[in-house]
JSON list of C-alpha atoms in Angstrom, two decimals:
[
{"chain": "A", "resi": 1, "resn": "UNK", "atom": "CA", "xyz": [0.00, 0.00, 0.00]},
{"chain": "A", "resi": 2, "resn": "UNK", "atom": "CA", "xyz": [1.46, 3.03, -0.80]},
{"chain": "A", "resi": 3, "resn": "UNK", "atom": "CA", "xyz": [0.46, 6.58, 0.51]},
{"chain": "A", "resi": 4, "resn": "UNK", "atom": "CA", "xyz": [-0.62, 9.35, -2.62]},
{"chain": "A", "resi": 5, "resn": "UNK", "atom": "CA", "xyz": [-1.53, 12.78, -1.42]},
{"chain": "A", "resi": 6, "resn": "UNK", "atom": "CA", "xyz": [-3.01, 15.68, -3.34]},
{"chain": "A", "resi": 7, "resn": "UNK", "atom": "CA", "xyz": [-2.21, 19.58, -2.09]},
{"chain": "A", "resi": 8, "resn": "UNK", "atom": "CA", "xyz": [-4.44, 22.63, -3.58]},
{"chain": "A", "resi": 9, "resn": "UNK", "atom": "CA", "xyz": [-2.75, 26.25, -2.71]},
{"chain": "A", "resi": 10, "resn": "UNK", "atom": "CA", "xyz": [-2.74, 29.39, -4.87]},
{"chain": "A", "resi": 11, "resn": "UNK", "atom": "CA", "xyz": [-3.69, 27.82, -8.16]},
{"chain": "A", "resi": 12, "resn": "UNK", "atom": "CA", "xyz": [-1.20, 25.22, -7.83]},
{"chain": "A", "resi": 13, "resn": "UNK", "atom": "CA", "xyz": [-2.54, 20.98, -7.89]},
{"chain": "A", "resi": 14, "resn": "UNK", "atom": "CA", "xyz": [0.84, 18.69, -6.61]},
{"chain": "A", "resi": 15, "resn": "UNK", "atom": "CA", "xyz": [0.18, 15.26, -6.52]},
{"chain": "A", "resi": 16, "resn": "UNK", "atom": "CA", "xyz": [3.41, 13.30, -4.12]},
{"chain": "A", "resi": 17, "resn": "UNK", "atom": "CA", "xyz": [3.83, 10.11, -3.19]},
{"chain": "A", "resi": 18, "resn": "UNK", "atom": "CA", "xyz": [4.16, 8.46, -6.85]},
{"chain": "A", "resi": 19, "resn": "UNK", "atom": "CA", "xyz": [7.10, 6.65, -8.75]},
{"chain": "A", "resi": 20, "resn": "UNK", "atom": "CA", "xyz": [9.14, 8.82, -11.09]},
{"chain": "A", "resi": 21, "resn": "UNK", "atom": "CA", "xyz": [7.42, 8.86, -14.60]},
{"chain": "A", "resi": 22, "resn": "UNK", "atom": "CA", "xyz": [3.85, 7.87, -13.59]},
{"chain": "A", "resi": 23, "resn": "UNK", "atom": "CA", "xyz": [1.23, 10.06, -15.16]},
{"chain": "A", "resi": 24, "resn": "UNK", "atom": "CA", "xyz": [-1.24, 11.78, -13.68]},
{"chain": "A", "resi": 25, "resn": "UNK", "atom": "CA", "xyz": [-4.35, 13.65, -15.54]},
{"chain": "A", "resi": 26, "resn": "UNK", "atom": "CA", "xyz": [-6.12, 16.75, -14.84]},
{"chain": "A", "resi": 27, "resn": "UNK", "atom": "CA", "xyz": [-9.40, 17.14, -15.67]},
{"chain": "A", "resi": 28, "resn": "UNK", "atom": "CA", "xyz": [-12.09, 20.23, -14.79]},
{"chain": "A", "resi": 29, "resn": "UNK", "atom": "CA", "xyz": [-15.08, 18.91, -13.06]},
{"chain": "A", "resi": 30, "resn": "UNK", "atom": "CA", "xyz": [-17.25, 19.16, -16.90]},
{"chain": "A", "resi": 31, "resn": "UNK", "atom": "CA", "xyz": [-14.85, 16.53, -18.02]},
{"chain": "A", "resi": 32, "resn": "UNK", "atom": "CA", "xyz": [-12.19, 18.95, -19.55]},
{"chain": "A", "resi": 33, "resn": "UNK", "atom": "CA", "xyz": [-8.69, 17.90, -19.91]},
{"chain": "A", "resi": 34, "resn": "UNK", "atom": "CA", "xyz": [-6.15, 20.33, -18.01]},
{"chain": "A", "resi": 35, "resn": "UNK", "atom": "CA", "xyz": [-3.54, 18.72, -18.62]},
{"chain": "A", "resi": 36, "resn": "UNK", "atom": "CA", "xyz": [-1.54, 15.76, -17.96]},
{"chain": "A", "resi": 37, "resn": "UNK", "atom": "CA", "xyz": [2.86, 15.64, -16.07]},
{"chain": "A", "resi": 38, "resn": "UNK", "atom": "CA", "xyz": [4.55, 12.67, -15.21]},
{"chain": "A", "resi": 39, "resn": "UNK", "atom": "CA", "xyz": [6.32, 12.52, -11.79]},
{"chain": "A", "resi": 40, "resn": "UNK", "atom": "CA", "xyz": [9.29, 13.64, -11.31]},
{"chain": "A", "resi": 41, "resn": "UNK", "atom": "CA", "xyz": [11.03, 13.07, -7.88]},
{"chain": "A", "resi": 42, "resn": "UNK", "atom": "CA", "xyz": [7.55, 11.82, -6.84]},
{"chain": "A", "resi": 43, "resn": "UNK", "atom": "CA", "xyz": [5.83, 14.66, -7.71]},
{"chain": "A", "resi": 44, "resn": "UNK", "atom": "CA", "xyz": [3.69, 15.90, -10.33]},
{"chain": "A", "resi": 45, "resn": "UNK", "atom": "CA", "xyz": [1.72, 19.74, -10.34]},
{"chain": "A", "resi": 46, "resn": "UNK", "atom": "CA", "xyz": [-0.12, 21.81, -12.43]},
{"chain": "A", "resi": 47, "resn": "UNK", "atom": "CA", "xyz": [-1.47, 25.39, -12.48]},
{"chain": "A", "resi": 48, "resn": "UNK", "atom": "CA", "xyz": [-4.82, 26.11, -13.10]},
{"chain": "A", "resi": 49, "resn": "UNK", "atom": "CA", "xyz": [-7.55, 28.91, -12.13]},
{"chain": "A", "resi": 50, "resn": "UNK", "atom": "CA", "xyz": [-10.75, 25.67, -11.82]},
{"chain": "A", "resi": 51, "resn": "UNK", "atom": "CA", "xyz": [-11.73, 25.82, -8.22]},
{"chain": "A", "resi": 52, "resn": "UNK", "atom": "CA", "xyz": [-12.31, 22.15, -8.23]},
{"chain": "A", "resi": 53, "resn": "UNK", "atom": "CA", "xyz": [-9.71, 19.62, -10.18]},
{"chain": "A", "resi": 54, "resn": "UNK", "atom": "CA", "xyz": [-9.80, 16.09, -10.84]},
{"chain": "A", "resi": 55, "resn": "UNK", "atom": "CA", "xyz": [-6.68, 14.30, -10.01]},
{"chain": "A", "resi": 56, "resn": "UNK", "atom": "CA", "xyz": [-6.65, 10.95, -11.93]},
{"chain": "A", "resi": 57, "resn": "UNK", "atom": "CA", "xyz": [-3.91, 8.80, -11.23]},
{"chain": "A", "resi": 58, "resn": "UNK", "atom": "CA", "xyz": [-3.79, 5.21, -12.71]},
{"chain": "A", "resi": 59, "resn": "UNK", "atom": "CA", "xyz": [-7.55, 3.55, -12.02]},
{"chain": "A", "resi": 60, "resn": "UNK", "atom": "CA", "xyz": [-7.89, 6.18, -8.80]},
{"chain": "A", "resi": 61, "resn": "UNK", "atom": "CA", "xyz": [-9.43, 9.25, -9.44]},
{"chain": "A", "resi": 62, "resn": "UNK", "atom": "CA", "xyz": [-9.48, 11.97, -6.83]},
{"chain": "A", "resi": 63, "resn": "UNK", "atom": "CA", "xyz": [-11.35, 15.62, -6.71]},
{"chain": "A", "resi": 64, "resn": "UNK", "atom": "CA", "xyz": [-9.54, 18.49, -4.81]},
{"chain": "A", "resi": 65, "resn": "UNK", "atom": "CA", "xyz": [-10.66, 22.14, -4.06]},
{"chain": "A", "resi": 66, "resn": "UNK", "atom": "CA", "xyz": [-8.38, 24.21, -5.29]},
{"chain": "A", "resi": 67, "resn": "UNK", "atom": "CA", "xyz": [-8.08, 27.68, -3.08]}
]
């Protein structure tokens, strides 16, 4: 079991606790692709101005308030 957690601050969407090079997707809560980073040091972020995100990473999908 491993431990993934998902920070919102400022516009900013990091996703930790991942192996290098695994993707994760973000998608706006009408389905809308964000974008998409692969890990790097077990970390993957994007920027966005949505006040909700969808995180999706491998089969686990996970929606985070973004202040």
């Amino acid at each position: 079991m491993r431990g993934v957690v998902v920070t919102a601050d400022n516009g900013f969407v990091s996703v930790s606790g991942l192996n290098d090079g695994e993707q994760v997707l973000f998608y706006a809560t009408d389905g809308k692709m964000l974008g998409s980073q692969k890990a790097v040091n077990g970390t993957a972020s994007l920027s966005t101005s949505e006040s909700v995100v969808i995180c999706k990473v491998g089969t686990t999908s996970l929606k985070v308030l973004v202040k």
